[in-house]
Coordinates of C-alpha atoms and ligand atoms in Angstrom, one line a residue:
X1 CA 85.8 -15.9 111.8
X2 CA 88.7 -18.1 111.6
X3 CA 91.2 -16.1 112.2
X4 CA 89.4 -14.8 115.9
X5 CA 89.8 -18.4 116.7
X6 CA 93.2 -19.0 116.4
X7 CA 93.6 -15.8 118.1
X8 CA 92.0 -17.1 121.0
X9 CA 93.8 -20.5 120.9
X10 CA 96.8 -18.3 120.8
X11 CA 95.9 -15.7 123.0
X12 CA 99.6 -16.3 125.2
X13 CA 101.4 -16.2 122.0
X14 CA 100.1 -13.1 121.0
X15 CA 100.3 -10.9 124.2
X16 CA 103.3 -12.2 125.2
X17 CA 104.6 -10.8 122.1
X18 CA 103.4 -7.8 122.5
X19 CA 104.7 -7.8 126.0
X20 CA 108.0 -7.9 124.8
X21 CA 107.6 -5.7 121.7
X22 CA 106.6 -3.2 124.9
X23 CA 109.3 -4.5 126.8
X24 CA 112.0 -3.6 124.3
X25 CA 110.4 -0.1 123.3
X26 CA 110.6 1.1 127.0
X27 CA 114.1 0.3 128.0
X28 CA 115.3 1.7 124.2
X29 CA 113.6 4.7 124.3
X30 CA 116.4 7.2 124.8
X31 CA 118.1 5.9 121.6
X32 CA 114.4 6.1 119.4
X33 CA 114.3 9.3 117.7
X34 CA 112.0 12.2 118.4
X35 CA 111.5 13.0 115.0
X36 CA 110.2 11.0 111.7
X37 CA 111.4 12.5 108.1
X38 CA 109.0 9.3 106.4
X39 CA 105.7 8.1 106.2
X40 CA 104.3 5.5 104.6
X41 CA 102.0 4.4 101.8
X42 CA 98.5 3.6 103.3
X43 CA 96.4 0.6 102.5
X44 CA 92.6 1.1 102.1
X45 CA 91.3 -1.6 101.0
X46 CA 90.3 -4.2 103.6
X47 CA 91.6 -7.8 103.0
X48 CA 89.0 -10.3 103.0
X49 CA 90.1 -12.4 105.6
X50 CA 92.2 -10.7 107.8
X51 CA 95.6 -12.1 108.8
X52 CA 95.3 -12.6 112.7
X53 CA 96.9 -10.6 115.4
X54 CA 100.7 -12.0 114.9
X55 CA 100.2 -10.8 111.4
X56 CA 98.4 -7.6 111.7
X57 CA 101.7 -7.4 114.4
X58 CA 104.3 -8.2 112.0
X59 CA 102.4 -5.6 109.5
X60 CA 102.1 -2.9 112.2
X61 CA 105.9 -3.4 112.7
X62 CA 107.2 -3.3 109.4
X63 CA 105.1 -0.1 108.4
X64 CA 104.3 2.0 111.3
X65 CA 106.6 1.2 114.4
X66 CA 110.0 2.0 112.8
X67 CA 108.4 6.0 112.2
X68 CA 107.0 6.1 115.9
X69 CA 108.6 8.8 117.6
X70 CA 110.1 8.9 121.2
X71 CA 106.9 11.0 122.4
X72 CA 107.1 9.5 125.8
X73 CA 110.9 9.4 126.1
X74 CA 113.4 12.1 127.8
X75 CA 113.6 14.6 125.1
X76 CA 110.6 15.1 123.8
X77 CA 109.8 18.8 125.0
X78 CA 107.2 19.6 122.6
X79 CA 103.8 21.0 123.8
X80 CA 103.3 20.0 127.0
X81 CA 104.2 16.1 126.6
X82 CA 104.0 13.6 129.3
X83 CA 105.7 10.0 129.6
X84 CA 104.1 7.1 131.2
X85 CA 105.5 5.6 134.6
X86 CA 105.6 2.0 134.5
X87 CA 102.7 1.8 137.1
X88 CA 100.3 4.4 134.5
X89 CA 101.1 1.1 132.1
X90 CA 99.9 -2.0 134.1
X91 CA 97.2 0.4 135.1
X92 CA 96.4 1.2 131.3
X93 CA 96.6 -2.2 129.8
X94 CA 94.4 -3.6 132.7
X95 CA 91.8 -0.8 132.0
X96 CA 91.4 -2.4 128.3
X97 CA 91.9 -6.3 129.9
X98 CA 88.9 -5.7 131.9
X99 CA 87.0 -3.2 129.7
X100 CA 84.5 -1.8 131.7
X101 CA 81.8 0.6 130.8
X102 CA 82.3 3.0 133.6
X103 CA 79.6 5.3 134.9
X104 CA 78.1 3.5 138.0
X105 CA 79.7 2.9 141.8
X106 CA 76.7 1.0 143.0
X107 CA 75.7 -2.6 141.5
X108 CA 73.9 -1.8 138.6
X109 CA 76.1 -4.5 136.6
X110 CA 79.0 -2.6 137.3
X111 CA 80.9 -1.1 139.8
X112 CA 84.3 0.4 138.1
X113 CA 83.4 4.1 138.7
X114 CA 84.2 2.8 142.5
X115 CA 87.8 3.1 141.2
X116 CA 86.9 6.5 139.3
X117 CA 85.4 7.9 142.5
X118 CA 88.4 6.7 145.1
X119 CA 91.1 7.9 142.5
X120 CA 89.6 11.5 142.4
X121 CA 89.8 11.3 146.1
X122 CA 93.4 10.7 145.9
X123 CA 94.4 13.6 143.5
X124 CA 92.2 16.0 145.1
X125 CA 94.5 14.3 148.3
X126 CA 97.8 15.0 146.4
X127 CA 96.7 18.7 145.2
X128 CA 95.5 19.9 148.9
X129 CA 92.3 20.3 147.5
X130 CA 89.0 20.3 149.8
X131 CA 86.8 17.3 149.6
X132 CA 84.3 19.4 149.0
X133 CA 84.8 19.2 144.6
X134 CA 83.1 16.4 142.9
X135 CA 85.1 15.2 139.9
X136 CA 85.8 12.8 136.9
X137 CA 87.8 11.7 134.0
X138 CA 87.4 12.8 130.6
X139 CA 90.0 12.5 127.7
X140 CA 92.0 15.5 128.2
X141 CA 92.1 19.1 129.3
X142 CA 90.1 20.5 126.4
X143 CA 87.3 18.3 127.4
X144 CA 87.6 19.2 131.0
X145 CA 87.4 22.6 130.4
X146 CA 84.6 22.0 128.0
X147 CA 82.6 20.2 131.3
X148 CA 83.4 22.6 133.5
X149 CA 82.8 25.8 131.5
X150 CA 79.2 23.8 130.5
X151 CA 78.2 24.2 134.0
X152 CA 79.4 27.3 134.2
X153 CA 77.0 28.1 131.5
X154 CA 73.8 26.8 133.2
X155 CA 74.7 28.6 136.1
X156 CA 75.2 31.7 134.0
X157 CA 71.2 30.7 132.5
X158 CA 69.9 30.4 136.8
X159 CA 71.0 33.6 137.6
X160 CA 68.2 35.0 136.0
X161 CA 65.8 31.7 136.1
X162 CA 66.5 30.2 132.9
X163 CA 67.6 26.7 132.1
X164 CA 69.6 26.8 129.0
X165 CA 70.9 23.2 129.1
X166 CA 67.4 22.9 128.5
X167 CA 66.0 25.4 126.5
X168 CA 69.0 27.2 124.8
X169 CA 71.5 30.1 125.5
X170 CA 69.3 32.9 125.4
X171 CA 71.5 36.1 125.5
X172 CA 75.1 36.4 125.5
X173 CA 77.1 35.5 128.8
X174 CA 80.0 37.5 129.6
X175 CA 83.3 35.5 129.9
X176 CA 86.3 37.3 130.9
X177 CA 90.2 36.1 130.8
X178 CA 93.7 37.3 130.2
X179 CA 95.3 34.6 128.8
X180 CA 93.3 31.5 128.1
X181 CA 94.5 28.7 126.4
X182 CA 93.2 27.9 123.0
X183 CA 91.3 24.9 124.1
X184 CA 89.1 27.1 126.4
X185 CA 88.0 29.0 123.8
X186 CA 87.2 26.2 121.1
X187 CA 85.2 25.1 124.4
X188 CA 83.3 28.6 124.2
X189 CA 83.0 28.0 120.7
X190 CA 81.6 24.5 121.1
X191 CA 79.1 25.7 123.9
X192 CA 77.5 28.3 122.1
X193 CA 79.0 31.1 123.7
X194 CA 81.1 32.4 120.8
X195 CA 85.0 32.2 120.9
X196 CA 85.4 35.7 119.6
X197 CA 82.8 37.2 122.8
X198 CA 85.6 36.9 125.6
X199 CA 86.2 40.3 127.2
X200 CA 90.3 40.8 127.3
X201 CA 91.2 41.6 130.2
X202 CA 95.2 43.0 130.2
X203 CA 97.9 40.9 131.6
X204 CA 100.0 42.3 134.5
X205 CA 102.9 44.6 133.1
X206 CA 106.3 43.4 133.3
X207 CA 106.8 40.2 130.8
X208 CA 103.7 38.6 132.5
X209 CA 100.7 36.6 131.1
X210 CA 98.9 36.9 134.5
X211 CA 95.5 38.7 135.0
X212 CA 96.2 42.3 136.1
X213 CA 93.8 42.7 138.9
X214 CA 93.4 46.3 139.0
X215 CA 92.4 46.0 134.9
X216 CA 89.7 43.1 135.5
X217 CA 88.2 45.3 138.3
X218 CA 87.5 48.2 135.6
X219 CA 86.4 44.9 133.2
X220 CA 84.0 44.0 135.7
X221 CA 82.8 47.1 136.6
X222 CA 81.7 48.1 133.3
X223 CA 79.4 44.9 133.0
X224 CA 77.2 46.6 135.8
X225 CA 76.3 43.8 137.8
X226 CA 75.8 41.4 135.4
X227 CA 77.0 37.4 136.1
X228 CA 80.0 36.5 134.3
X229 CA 82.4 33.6 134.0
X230 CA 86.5 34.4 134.5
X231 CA 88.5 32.2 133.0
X232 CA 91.9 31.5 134.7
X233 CA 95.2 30.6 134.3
X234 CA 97.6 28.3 136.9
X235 CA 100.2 27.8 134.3
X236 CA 100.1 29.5 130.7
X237 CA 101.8 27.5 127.8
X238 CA 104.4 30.1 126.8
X239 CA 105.7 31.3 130.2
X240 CA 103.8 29.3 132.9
X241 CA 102.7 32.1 134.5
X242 CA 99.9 31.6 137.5
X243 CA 97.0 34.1 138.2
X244 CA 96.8 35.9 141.6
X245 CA 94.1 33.6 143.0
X246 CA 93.9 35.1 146.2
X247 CA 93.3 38.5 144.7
X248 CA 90.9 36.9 142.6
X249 CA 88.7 34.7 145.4
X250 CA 88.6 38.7 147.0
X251 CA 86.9 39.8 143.9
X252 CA 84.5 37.0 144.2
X253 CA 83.5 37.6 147.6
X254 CA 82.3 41.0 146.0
X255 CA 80.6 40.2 142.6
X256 CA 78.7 37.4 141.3
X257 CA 80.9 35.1 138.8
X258 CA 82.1 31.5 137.9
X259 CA 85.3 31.0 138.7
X260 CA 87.4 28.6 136.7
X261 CA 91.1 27.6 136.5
X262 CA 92.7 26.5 133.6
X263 CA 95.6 24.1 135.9
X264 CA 96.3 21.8 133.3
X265 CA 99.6 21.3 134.2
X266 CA 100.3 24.2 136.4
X267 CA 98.1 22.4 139.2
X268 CA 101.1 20.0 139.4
X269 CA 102.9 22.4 141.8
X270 CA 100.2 21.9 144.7
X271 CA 102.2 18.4 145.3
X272 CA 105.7 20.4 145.6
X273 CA 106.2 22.3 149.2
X274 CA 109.0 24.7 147.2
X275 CA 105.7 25.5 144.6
X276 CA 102.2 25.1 145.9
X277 CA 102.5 28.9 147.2
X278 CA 101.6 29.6 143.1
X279 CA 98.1 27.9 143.3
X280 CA 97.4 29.6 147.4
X281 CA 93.9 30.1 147.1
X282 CA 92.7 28.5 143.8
X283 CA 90.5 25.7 146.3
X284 CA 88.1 28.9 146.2
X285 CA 87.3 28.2 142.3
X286 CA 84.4 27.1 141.4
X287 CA 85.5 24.9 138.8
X288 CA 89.5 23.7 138.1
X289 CA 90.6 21.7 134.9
X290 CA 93.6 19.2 135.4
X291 CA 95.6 17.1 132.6
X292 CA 96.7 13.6 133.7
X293 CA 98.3 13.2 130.6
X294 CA 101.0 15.8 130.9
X295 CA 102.6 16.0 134.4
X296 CA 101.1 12.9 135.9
X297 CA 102.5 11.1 133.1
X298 CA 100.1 8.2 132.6
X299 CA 99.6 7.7 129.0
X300 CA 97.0 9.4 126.8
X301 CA 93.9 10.1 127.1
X302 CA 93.5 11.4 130.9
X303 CA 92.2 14.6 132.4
X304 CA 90.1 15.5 135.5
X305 CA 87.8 18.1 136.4
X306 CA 86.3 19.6 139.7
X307 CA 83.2 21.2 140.3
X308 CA 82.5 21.9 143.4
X309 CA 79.8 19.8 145.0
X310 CA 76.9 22.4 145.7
X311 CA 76.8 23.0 141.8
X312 CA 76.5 19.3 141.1
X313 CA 72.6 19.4 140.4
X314 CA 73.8 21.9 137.4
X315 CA 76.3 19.6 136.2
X316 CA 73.3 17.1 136.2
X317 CA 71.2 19.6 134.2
X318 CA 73.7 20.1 131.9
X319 CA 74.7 16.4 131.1
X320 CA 71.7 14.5 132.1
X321 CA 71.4 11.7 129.5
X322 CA 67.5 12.4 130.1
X323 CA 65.6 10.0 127.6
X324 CA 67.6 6.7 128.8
X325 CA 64.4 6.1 131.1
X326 CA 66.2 2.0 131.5
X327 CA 68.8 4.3 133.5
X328 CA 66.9 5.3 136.3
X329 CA 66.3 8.4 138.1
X330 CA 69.7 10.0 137.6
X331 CA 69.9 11.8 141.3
X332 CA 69.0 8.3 143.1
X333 CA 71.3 6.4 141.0
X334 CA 74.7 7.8 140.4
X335 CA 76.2 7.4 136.9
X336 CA 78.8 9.7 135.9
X337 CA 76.9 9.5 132.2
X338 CA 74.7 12.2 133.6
X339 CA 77.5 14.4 134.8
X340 CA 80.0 14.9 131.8
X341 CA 80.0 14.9 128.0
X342 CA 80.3 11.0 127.3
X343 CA 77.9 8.2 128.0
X344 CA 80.2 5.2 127.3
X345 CA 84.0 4.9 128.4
X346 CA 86.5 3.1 129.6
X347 CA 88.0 2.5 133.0
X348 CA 89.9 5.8 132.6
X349 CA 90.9 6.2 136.0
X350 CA 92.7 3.0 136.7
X351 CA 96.3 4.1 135.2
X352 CA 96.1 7.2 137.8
X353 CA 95.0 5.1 140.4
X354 CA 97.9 2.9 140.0
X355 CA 100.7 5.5 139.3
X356 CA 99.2 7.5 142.2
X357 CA 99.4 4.7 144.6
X358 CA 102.5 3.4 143.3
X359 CA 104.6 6.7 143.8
X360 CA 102.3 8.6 146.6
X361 CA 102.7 12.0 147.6
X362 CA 106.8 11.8 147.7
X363 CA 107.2 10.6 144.4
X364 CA 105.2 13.1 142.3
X365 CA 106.8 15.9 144.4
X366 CA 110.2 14.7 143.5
X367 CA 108.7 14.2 139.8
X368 CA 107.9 17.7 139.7
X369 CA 110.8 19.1 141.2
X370 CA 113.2 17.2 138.9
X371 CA 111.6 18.2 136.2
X372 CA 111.6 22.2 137.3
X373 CA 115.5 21.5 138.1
X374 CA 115.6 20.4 134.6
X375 CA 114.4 23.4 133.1
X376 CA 116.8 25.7 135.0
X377 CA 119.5 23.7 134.2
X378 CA 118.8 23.8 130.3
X379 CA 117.8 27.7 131.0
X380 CA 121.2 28.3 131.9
X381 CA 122.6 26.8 129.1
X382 CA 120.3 29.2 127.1
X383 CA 121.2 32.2 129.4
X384 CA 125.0 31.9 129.4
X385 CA 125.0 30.9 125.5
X386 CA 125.0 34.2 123.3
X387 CA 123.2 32.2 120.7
X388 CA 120.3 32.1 122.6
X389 CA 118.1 34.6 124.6
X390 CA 115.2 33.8 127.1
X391 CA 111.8 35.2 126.0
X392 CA 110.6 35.2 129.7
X393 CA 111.9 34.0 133.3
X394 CA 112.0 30.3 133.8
X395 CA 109.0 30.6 136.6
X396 CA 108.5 26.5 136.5
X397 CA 109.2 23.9 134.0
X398 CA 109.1 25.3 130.5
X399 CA 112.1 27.6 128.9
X400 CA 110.6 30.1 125.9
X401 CA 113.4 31.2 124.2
X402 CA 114.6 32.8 121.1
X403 CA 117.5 33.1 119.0
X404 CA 120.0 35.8 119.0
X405 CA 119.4 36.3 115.5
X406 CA 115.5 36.0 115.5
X407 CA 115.0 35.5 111.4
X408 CA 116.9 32.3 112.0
X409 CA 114.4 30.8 114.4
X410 CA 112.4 28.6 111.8
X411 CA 115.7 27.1 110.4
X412 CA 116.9 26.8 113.6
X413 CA 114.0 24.6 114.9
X414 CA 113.6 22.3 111.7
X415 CA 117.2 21.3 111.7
X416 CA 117.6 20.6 115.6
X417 CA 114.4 18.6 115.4
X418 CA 115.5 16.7 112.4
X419 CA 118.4 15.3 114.2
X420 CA 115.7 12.9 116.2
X421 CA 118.1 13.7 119.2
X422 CA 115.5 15.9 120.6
X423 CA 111.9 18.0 120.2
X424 CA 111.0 21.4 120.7
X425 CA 107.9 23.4 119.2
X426 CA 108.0 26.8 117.8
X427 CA 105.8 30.0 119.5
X428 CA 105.1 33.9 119.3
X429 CA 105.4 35.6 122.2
X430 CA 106.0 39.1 123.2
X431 CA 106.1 39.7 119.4
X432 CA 108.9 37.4 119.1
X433 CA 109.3 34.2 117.3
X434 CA 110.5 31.6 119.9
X435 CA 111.1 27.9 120.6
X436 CA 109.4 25.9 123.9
X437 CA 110.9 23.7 125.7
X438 CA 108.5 22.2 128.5
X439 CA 110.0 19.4 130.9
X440 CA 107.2 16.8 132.1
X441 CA 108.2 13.4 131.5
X442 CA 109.4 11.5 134.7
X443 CA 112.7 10.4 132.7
X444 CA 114.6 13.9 131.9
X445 CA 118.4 13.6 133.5
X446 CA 120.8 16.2 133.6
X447 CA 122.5 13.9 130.8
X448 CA 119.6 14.4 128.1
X449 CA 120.1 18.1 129.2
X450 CA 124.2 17.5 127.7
X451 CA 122.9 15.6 125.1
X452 CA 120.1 18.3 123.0
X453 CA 122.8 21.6 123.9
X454 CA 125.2 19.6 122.6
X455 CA 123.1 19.2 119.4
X456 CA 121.9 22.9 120.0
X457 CA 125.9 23.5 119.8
X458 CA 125.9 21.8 116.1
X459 CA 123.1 23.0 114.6
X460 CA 123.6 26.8 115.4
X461 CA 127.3 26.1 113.8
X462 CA 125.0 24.9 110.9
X463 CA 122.9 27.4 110.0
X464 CA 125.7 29.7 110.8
X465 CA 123.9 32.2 113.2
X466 CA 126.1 35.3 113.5
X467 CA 126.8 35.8 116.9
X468 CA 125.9 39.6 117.5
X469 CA 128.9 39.8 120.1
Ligands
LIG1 C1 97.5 21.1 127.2 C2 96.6 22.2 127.8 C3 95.2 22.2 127.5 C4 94.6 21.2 126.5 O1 94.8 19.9 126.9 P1 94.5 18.6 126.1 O2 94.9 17.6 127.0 O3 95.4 18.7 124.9 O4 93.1 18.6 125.7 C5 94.5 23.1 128.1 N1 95.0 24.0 128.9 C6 96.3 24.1 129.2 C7 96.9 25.2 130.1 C8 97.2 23.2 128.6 O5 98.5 23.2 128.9

């Protein structure tokens, strides 16, 4: 181990290299590109020795950093891609300085889900959200959808007296949804409950990927009484469209179902007065899935969920590490091990905590709000350039577009993104090939905006689109 010990007698050395390494990352990032044409040759065999932190540095920068992408910089609009604010950093790198093993809020050796517990105060705080949800961290929405559809589950089992965290699904359980995301069904798929067994309910006509109400009435209706979980949206991928929650908590005053809500990102617009109208009524859910990750922009891997308290001895049911007798009885000692899918993890709360008390409630409704500005301003480059057509209305902060001349769309795409100037990622929708273009990093101007039509400009020139007019 001789290399650990000059580590440690060089411990200062060492981070304050990487401090500056970080340092100069961070205030270059809007000349890094957002694209990587290389890789590189990968080494598999262990050395025997080991060649200490400052070299395992110097090796990390000569074969991996120069092919990192701008991911967290200002034009990266792939997927659904966050940044980090600089207070999500401290927050993150002081999660793995004090590495905790968080599950417990009373002095069981350690006291870091304290900081878990207080920080889901604070975003239930900045969404208007009752107190009355209990939630978490997990590593992103997938897994937060996984949780909360898990409980959903066991609920689905009590309705008729059976306990199938225990003994097993027995039956099928009805799950209905318009337009779920793909993680929310590899969730059905890792619960048991069958990806290809969701009920399709239509989405309301007119270029929408909302739930039509009147249609999931009929849905409902033909499952004659039986429990059933609905799947909702606040903010599809494609078009960011919002379900009608209002409509929807009406239904469930009538018939007996878990509600949950898809708000990965879509939650966001609870924090923004000139928004939060598209989530009235979604504090009526009985379960809501939120991404830190994307539009809170602390780095990866953050999500939330909330259940709503009353169900919390289900989520116990369903999560309950039950043979760890050394842990206690798991109802008089809180430990979030027995209330969500991992036993052991990090301090994953404390970059939200810090970014969230940092920027409080005016900074993440100016964050949101930029970044929605942003997407109208690029939508107008796409509306008033006969290149380009929208796919849908800009209804937030993501543009789905196409090309006037569709067959070109695939070209189109792997040439802008090669430039490294910016990043978009293809989609189908409305049986169109499109692009995306979502806005959620904190650091989007109206001059990155310039700078990717501009490139837009070039490469359509390029590939030599005929312009129908
Ligand atoms: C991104 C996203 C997910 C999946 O989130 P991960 O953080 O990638 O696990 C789920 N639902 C919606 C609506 C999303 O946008």
């Amino acid at each position: 181990m001789n290399n650990l010990n000059t580590d440690l007698q060089n411990l200062e050395a060492i981070l304050s290299n990487v401090k500056q390494q970080g340092i100069d990352y961070l205030n270059n990032i809007q000349e890094r590109s957002t694209a990587s044409s290389t890789g590189t040759q990968m080494i598999c065999d262990l050395s025997a020795e080991g060649f200490g932190t400052i070299g395992a540095l110097a090796q990390f920068n000569k074969r991996f950093e120069p092919i990192i992408v701008a991911s967290s910089g200002p034009r990266y609009w792939g997927f659904v891609t966050g940044g980090t604010t600089p207070a999500a950093i401290a927050g993150d790198w002081l999660s793995t300085i004090y590495d905790q093993n968080t599950q417990s809020a009373k002095g069981s050796g350690d006291i870091s889900a304290l900081v878990e517990l207080e920080t889901i105060q604070l975003l239930l705080s900045l969404f208007n959200l009752p107190k009355d949800f209990f939630g978490g961290f997990v590593t992103g929405a997938t897994l937060s959808n996984f949780t909360c559809l898990a409980v959903a589950r066991q609920w689905i089992g009590k309705q008729s007296g059976k306990d199938f965290a225990k003994d097993g699904i027995n039956g099928s359980i009805k799950v209905l949804s318009a337009t779920p995301h793909s993680s929310a069904v590899k969730s059905l798929a890792m619960l048991g409950m069958g990806s290809a067994n969701v009920i399709p309910v239509n989405v309301t006509p007119g270029n929408r990927e909302a739930i039509d109400i009147e249609d999931l009435k009929l849905k409902i209706e033909t499952l004659n009484g039986a429990p059933f979980i609905l799947i909702s949206s606040a903010g599809t991928v494609n078009t960011v469209d919002f379900d009608d929650f209002e409509a929807i908590y009406q239904l469930k005053e009538k018939y007996n179902f878990w509600w949950h809500i898809d708000a990965a990102f879509g939650g966001f617009v609870a924090c923004s007065p000139k928004y939060k109208h598209l989530v009235k009524g979604w504090e009526n859910a009985d379960s809501i899935t939120v991404d830190c990750h994307k539009w809170l922009n602390v780095p990866y891997e953050s999500a939330v969920f909330f259940v709503k308290e009353k169900h919390q001895l289900l989520q116990m049911e369903t999560f309950q590490n039950a043979n760890a007798a050394y842990l206690g009885n798991p109802l008089d000692n809180f430990s979030y091990l027995n209330f969500l899918p991992e036993n052991s993890r990090r301090l994953k709360a404390l970059p939200a905590w810090f970014t969230l008390t940092s920027y409080g409630r005016s900074g993440y409704e100016e964050l949101i709000e930029k970044n929605v500005e942003m997407a109208l301003l690029f939508a107008d480059f796409i509306t008033i350039d006969t290149n380009f057509e929208l796919l849908a209305p800009v209804r937030l902060n993501t543009v789905c577009f196409t090309l006037s001349n569709e067959s070109l769309v695939g070209s189109f795409l792997d040439q802008l993104n090669a430039t490294g100037k910016v990043f978009m990622t293809p989609t189908f929708y409305n049986g169109k090939k499109g692009i995306r273009a979502a806005f959620v990093n904190w650091r989007t101007t109206a001059e990155d905006i310039a700078i990717a039509t501009d490139e837009m400009k070039k490469v359509v020139d390029q590939v030599g689109i005929a312009n129908p007019d």
